[in-house]
mmCIF file of C-alpha atoms in Angstrom:
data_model
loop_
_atom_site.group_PDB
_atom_site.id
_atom_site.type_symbol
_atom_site.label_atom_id
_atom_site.label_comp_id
_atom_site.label_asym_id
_atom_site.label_seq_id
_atom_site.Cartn_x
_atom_site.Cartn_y
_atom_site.Cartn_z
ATOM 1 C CA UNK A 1 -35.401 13.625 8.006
ATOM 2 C CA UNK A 2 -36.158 16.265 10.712
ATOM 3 C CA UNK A 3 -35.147 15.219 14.104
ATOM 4 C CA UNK A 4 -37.615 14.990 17.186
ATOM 5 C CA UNK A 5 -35.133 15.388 19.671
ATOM 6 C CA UNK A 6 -34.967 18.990 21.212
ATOM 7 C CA UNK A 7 -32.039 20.927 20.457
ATOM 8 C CA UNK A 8 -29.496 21.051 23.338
ATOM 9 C CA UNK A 9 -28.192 24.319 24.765
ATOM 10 C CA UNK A 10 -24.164 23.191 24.675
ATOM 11 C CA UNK A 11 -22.662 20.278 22.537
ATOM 12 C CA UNK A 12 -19.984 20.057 24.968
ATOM 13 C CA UNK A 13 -22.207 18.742 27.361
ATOM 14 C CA UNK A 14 -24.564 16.781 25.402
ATOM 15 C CA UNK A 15 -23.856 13.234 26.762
ATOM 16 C CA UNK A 16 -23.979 10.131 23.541
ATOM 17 C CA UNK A 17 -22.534 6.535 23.803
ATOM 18 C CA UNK A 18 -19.045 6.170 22.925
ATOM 19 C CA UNK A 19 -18.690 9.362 20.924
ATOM 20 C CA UNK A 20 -18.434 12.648 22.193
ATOM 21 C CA UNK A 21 -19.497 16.282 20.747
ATOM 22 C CA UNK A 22 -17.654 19.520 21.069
ATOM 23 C CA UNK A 23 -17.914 23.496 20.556
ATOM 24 C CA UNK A 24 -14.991 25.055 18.502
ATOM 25 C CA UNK A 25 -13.159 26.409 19.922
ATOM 26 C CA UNK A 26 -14.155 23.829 23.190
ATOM 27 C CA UNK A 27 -14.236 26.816 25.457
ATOM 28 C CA UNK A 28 -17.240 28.277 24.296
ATOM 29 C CA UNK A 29 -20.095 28.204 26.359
ATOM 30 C CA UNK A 30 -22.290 28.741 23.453
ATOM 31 C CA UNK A 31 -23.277 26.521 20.421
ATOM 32 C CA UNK A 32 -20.631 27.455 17.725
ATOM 33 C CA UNK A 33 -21.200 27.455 14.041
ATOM 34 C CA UNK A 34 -18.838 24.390 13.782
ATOM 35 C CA UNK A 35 -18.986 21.332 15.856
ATOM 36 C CA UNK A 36 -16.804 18.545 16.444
ATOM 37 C CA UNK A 37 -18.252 14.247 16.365
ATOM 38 C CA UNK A 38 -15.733 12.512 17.785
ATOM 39 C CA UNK A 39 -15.405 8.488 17.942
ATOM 40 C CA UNK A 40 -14.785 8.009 21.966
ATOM 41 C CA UNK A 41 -13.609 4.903 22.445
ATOM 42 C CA UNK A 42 -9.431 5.295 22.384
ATOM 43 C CA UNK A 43 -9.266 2.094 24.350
ATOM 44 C CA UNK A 44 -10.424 -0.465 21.708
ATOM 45 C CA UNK A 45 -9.016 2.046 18.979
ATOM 46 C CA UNK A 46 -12.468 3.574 18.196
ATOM 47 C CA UNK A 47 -13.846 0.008 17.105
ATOM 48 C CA UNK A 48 -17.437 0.255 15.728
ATOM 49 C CA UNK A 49 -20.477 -0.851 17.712
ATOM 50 C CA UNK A 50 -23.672 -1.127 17.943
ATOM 51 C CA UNK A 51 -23.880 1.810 20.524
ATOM 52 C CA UNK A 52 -21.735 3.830 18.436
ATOM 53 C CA UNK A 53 -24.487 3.523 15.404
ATOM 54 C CA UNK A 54 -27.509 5.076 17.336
ATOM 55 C CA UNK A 55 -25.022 7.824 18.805
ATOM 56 C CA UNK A 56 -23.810 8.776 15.549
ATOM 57 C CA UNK A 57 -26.937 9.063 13.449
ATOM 58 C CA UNK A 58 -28.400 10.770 16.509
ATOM 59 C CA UNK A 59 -25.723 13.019 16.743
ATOM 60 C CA UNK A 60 -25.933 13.954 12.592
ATOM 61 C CA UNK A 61 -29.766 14.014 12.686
ATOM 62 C CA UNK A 62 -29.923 16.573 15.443
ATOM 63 C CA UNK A 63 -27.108 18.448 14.216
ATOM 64 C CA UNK A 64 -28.437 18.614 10.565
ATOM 65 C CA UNK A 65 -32.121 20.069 12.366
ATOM 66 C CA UNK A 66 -30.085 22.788 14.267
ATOM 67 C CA UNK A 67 -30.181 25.932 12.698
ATOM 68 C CA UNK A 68 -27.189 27.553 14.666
ATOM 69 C CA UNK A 69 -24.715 24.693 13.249
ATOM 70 C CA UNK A 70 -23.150 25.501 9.988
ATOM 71 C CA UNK A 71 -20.645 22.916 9.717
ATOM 72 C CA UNK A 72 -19.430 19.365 11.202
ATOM 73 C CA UNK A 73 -16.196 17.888 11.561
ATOM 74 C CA UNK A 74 -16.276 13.813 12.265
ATOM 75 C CA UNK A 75 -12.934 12.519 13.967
ATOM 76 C CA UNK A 76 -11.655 9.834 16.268
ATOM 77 C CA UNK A 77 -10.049 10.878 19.608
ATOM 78 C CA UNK A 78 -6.953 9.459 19.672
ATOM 79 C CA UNK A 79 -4.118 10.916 21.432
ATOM 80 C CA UNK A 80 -1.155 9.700 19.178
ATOM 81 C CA UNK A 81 -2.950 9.999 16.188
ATOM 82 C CA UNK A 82 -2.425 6.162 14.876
ATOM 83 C CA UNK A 83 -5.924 5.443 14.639
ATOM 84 C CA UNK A 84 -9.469 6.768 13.144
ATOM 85 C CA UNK A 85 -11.544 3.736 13.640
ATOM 86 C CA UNK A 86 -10.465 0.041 13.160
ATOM 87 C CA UNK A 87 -13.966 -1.303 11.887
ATOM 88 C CA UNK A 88 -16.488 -3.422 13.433
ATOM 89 C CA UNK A 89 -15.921 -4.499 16.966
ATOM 90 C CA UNK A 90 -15.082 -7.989 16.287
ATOM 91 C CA UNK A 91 -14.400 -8.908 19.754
ATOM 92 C CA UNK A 92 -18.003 -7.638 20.658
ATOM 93 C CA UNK A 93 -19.503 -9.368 17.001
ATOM 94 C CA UNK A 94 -18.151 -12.732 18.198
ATOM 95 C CA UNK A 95 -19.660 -13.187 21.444
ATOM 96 C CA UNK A 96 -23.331 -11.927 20.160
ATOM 97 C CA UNK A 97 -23.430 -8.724 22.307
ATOM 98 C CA UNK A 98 -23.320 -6.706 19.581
ATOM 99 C CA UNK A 99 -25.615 -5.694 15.957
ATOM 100 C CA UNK A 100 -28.583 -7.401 17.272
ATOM 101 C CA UNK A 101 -26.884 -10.848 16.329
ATOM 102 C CA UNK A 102 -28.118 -11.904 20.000
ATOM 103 C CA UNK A 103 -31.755 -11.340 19.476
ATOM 104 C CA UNK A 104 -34.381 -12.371 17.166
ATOM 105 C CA UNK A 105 -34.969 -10.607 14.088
ATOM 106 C CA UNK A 106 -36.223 -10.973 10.403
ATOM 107 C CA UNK A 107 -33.991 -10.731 7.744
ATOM 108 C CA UNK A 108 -36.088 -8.020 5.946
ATOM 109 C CA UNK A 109 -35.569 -5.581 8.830
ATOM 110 C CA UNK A 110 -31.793 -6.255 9.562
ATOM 111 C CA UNK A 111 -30.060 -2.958 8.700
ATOM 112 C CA UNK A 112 -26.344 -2.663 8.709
ATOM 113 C CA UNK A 113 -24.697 -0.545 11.466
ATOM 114 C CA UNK A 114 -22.628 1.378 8.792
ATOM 115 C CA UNK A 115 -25.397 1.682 6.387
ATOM 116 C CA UNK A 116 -27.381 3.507 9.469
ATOM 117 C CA UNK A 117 -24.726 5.674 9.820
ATOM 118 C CA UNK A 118 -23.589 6.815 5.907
ATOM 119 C CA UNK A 119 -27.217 7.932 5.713
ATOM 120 C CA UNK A 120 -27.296 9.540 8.725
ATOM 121 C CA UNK A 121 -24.130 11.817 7.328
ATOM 122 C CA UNK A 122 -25.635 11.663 3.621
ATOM 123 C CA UNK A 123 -29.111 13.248 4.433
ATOM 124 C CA UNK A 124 -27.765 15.574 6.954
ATOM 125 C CA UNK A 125 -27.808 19.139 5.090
ATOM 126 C CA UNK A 126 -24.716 20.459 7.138
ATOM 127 C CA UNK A 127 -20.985 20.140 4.880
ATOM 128 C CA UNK A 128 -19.407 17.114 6.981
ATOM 129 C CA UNK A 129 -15.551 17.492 7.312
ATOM 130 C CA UNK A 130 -13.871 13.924 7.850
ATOM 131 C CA UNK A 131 -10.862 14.183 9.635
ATOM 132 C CA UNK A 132 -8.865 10.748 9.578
ATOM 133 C CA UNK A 133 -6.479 11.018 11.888
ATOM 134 C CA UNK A 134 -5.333 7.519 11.742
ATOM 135 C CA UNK A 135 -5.325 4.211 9.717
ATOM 136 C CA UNK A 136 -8.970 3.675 9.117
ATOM 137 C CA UNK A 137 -10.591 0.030 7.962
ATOM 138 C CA UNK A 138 -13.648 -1.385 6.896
ATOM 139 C CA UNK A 139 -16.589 0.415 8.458
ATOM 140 C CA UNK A 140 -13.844 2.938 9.925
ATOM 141 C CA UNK A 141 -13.766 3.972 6.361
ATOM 142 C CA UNK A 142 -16.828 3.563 4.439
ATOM 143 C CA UNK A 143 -18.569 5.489 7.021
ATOM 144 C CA UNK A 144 -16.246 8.636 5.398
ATOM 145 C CA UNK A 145 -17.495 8.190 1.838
ATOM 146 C CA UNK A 146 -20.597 10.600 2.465
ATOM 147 C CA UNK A 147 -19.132 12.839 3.535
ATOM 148 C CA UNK A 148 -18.544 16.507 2.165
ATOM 149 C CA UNK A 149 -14.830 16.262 1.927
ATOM 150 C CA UNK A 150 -11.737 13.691 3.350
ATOM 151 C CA UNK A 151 -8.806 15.237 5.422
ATOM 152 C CA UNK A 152 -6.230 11.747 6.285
ATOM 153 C CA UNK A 153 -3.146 11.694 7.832
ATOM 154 C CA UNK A 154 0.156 10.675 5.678
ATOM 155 C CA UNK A 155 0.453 8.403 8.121
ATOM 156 C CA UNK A 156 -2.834 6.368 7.649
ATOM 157 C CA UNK A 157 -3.282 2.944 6.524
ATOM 158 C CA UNK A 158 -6.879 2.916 4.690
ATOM 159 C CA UNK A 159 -8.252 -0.621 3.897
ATOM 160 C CA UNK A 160 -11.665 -1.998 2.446
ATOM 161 C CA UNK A 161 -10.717 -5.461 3.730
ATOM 162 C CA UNK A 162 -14.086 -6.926 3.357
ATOM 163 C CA UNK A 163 -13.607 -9.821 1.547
ATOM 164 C CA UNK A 164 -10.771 -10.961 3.723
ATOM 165 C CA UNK A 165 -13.230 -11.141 6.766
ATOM 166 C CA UNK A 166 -15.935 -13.151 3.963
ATOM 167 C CA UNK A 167 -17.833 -9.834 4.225
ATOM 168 C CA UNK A 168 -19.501 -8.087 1.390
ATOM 169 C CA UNK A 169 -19.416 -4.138 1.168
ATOM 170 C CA UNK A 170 -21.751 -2.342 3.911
ATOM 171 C CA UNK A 171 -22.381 1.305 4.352
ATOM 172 C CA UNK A 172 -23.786 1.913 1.467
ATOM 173 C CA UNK A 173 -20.524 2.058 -0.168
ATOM 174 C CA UNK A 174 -21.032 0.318 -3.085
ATOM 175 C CA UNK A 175 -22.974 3.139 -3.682
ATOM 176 C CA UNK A 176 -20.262 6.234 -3.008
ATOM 177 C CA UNK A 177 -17.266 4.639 -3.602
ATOM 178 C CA UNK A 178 -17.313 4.068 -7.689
ATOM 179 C CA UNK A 179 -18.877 7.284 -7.589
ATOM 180 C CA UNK A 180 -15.774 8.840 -5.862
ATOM 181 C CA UNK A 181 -12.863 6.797 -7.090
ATOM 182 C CA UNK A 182 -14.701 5.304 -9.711
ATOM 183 C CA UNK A 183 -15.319 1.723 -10.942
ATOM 184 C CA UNK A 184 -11.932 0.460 -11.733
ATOM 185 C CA UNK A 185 -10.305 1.849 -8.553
ATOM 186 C CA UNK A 186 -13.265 0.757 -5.826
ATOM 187 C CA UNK A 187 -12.851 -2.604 -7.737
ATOM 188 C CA UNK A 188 -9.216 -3.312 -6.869
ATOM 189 C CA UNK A 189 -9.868 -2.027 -3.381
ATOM 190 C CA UNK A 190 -12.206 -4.247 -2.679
ATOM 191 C CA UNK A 191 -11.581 -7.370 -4.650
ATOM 192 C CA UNK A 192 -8.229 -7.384 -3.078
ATOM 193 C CA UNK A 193 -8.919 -6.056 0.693
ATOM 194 C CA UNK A 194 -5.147 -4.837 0.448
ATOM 195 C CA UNK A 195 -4.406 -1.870 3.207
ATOM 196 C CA UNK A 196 -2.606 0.722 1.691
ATOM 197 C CA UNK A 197 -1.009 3.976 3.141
ATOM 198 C CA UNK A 198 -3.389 6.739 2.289
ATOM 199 C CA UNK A 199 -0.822 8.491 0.637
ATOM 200 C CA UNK A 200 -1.316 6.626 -2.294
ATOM 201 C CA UNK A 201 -2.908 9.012 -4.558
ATOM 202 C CA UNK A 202 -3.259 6.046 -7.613
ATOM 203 C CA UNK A 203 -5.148 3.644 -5.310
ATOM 204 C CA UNK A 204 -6.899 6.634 -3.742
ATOM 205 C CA UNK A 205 -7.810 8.693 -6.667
ATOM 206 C CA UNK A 206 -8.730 11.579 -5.350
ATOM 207 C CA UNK A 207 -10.609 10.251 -2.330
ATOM 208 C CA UNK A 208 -8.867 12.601 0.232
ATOM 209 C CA UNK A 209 -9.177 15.672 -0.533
ATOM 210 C CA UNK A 210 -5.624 16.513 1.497
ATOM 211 C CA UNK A 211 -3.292 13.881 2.952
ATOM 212 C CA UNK A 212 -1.080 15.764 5.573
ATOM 213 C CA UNK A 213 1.192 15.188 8.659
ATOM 214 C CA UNK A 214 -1.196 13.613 11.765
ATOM 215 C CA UNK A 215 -1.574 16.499 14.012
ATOM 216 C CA UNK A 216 -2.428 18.867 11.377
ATOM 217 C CA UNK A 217 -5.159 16.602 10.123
ATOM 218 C CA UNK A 218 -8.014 17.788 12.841
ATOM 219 C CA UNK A 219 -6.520 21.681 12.230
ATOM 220 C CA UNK A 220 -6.842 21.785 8.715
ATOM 221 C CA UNK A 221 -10.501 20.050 8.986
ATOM 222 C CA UNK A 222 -11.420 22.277 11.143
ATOM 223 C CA UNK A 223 -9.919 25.309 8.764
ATOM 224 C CA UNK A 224 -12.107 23.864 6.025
ATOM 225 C CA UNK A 225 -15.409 23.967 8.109
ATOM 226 C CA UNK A 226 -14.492 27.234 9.319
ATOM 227 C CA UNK A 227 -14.291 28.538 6.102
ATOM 228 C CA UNK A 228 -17.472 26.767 4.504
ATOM 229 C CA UNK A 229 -19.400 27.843 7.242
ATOM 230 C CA UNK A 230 -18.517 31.529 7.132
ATOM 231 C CA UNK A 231 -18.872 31.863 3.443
ATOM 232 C CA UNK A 232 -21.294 29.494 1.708
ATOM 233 C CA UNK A 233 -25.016 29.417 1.673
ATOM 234 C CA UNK A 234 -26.219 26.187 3.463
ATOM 235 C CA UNK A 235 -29.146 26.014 1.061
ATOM 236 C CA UNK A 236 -26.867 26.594 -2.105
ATOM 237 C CA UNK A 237 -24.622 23.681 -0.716
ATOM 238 C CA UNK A 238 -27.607 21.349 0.024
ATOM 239 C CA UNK A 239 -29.441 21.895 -3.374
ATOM 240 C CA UNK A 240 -26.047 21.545 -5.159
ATOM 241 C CA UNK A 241 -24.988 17.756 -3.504
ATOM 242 C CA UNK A 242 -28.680 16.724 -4.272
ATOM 243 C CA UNK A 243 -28.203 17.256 -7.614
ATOM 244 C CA UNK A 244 -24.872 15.405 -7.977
ATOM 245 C CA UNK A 245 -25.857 12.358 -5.832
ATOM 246 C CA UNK A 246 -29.891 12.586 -6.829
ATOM 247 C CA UNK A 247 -29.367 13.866 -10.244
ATOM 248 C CA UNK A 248 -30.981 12.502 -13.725
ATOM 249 C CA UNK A 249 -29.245 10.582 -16.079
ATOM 250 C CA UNK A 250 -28.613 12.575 -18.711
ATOM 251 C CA UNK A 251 -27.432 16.270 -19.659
ATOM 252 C CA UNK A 252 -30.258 17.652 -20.970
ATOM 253 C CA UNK A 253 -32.016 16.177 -17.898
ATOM 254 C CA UNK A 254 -29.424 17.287 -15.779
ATOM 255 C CA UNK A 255 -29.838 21.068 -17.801
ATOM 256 C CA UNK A 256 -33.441 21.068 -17.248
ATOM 257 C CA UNK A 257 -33.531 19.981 -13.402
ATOM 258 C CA UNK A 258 -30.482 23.009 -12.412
ATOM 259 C CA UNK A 259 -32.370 25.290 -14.554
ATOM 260 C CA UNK A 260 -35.532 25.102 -12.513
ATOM 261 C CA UNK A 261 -33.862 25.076 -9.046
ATOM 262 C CA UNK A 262 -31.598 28.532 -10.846
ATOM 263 C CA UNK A 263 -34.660 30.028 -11.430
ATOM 264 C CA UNK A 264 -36.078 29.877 -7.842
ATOM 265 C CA UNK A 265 -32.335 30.382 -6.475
ATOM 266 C CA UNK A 266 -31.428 33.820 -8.488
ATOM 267 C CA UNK A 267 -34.056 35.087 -7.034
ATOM 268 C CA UNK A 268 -34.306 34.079 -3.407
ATOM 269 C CA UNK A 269 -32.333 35.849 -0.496
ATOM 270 C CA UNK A 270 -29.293 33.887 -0.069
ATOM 271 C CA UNK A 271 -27.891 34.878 -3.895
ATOM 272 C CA UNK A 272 -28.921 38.651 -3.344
ATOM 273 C CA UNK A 273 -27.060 38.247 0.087
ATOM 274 C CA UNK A 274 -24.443 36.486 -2.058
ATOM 275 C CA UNK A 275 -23.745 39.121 -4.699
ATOM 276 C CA UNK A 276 -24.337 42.289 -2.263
ATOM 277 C CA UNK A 277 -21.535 41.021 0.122
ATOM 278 C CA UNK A 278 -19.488 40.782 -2.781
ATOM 279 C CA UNK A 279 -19.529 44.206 -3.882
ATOM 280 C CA UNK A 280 -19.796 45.421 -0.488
ATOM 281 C CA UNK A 281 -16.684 43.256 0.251
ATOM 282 C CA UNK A 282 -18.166 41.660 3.459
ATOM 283 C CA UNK A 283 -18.747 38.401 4.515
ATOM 284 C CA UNK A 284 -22.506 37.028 3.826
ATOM 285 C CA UNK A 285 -24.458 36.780 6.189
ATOM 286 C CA UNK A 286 -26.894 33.515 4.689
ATOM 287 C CA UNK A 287 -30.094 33.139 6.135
ATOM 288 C CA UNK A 288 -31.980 31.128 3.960
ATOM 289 C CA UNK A 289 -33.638 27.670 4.511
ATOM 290 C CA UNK A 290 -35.311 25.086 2.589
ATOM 291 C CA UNK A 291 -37.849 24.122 5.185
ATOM 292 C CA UNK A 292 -39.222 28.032 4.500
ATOM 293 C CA UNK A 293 -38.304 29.059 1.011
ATOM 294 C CA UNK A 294 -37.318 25.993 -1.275
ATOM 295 C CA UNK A 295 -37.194 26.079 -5.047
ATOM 296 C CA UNK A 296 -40.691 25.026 -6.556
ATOM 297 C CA UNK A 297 -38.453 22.039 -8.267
ATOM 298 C CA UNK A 298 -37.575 20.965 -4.626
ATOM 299 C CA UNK A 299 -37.475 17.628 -3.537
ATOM 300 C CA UNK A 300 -37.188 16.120 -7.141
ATOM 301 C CA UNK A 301 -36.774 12.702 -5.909
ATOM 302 C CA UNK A 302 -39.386 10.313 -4.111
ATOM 303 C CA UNK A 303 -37.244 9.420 -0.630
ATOM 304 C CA UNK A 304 -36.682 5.848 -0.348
ATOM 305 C CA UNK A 305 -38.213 4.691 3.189
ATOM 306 C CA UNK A 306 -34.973 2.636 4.866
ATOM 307 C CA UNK A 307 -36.326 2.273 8.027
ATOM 308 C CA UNK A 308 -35.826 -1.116 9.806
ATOM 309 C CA UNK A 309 -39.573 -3.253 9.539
ATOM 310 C CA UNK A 310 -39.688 -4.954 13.438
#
């Protein structure tokens, strides 16, 4: 989805509800090829609102339409590194000032806050980097699961304690979850709503990519995006998730479809870039983009419209 929004000259000053946006490294006047999201709101421990929601899939929308971005990093400002985001605002929820529960509206165009979001970070075409700093719950979590890889601290408690609040799963994580953990695993997480420590690589299952010591967690995100964004093609990364997450449903299917896209992609500029900086042994320098040069298999899916109906 291409954003409307112009594209701003700094991130640092770019001014969105309760989060906040930031060059790396901060100093730099200029729009850098990683950027920092950051949850702002270390007061009420970076609790989920409604506020939040537009800022965030504003923030991924324009940042997936800005050519000079190369990489995100999503993390919650908290000083002491306890927390990433606690979930939904409750406090705010129970009063009615928050997700629309104070105004009329039809249940066929109610969309959940955390759903919103998830696709906001899924269709963005820019590798997102989730740093969890801190213990992370409900929304706080499932709004990680589209992401391109999990960083946590060893110090996080993680928790998918809907069915303790009498809440179904949101976020579209029914959908990434099993997908990530699988079946059996997103199962126990959620019929139990137990919080465990994030360390737990058997509850887990491979959902964090690393687990390490809390003020190493943003460092090591940001070494990841760093990396990915100096050395991978943006259009070999985008093409690749679409075919995991909007695949067929079968090998041969699946051999057909990544043949197709290969035969556009051997022969298009980013792969010559690819090989030629390899033997040259020099970073690439990818220029490549879908909106100008996609494969002639590309998109292979019909996009589901999930726009709220007023």
């Amino acid at each position: 989805m291409a954003s409307t929004t112009p594209l701003p000259e700094s991130y640092n000053t770019y001014q969105l509800p309760e989060i906040k946006l930031s060059h790396h490294p901060a100093s730099s006047p200029h729009v850098t090829p990683v950027i920092l999201v950051i949850l702002n709101r270390p007061e009420a421990r970076n609790a989920f609102t409604e506020p939040m929601t537009d800022s965030l899939e504003t923030a991924f929308t324009v940042l997936g339409a800005d050519p000079r971005v190369k990489a995100i990093v999503l993390t919650g400002c908290d000083p002491t590194n306890r927390t990433f985001c606690v979930g939904m605002d409750l406090a705010l929820a129970s009063t009615g000032r928050s997700y629309h529960f104070d105004k009329p509206l039809r249940r066929e165009a109610y969309r959940d806050g955390g759903g919103r979001v998830s696709l906001a970070i899924h269709r963005c075409p820019k590798p997102v980097v989730a740093a969890i700093n801190g213990s992370a719950v409900g929304v706080g979590i499932t709004m990680t699961l589209p992401a391109t890889i999990r960083v946590a601290s060893n110090r996080a408690k993680i928790g998918f304690v809907f069915g303790r609040r009498g809440l179904n799963m949101e976020a579209c994580s029914s959908f990434f979850l099993p997908r990530l953990i699988g079946t059996s695993r997103a199962m126990r997480l959620v019929a139990t709503g137990e919080v465990f420590p994030a360390t737990r690589e058997d509850v887990f299952g491979g959902l964090f990519a690393e687990v390490v010591d809390p003020d190493q967690v943003v460092p090591r995100a940001l070494a990841i995006a760093e990396d990915v964004a100096a050395n991978v093609s943006g259009v070999a990364f985008q093409l690749s998730k679409e075919l995991m997450y909007r695949g067929p449903g079968s090998p041969e299917e699946a051999h057909l479809l990544e043949s197709a896209v290969f035969f556009d992609m051997i022969r298009g500029a980013d792969s010559k870039e690819g090989i030629r900086s390899f033997r040259e042994k020099r970073a690439p320098d990818f220029r490549a983009s879908l909106e100008k040069d996609p494969p002639a298999a590309y998109p292979w899916w019909e996009e589901k419209d999930a726009e709220a109906k007023m």
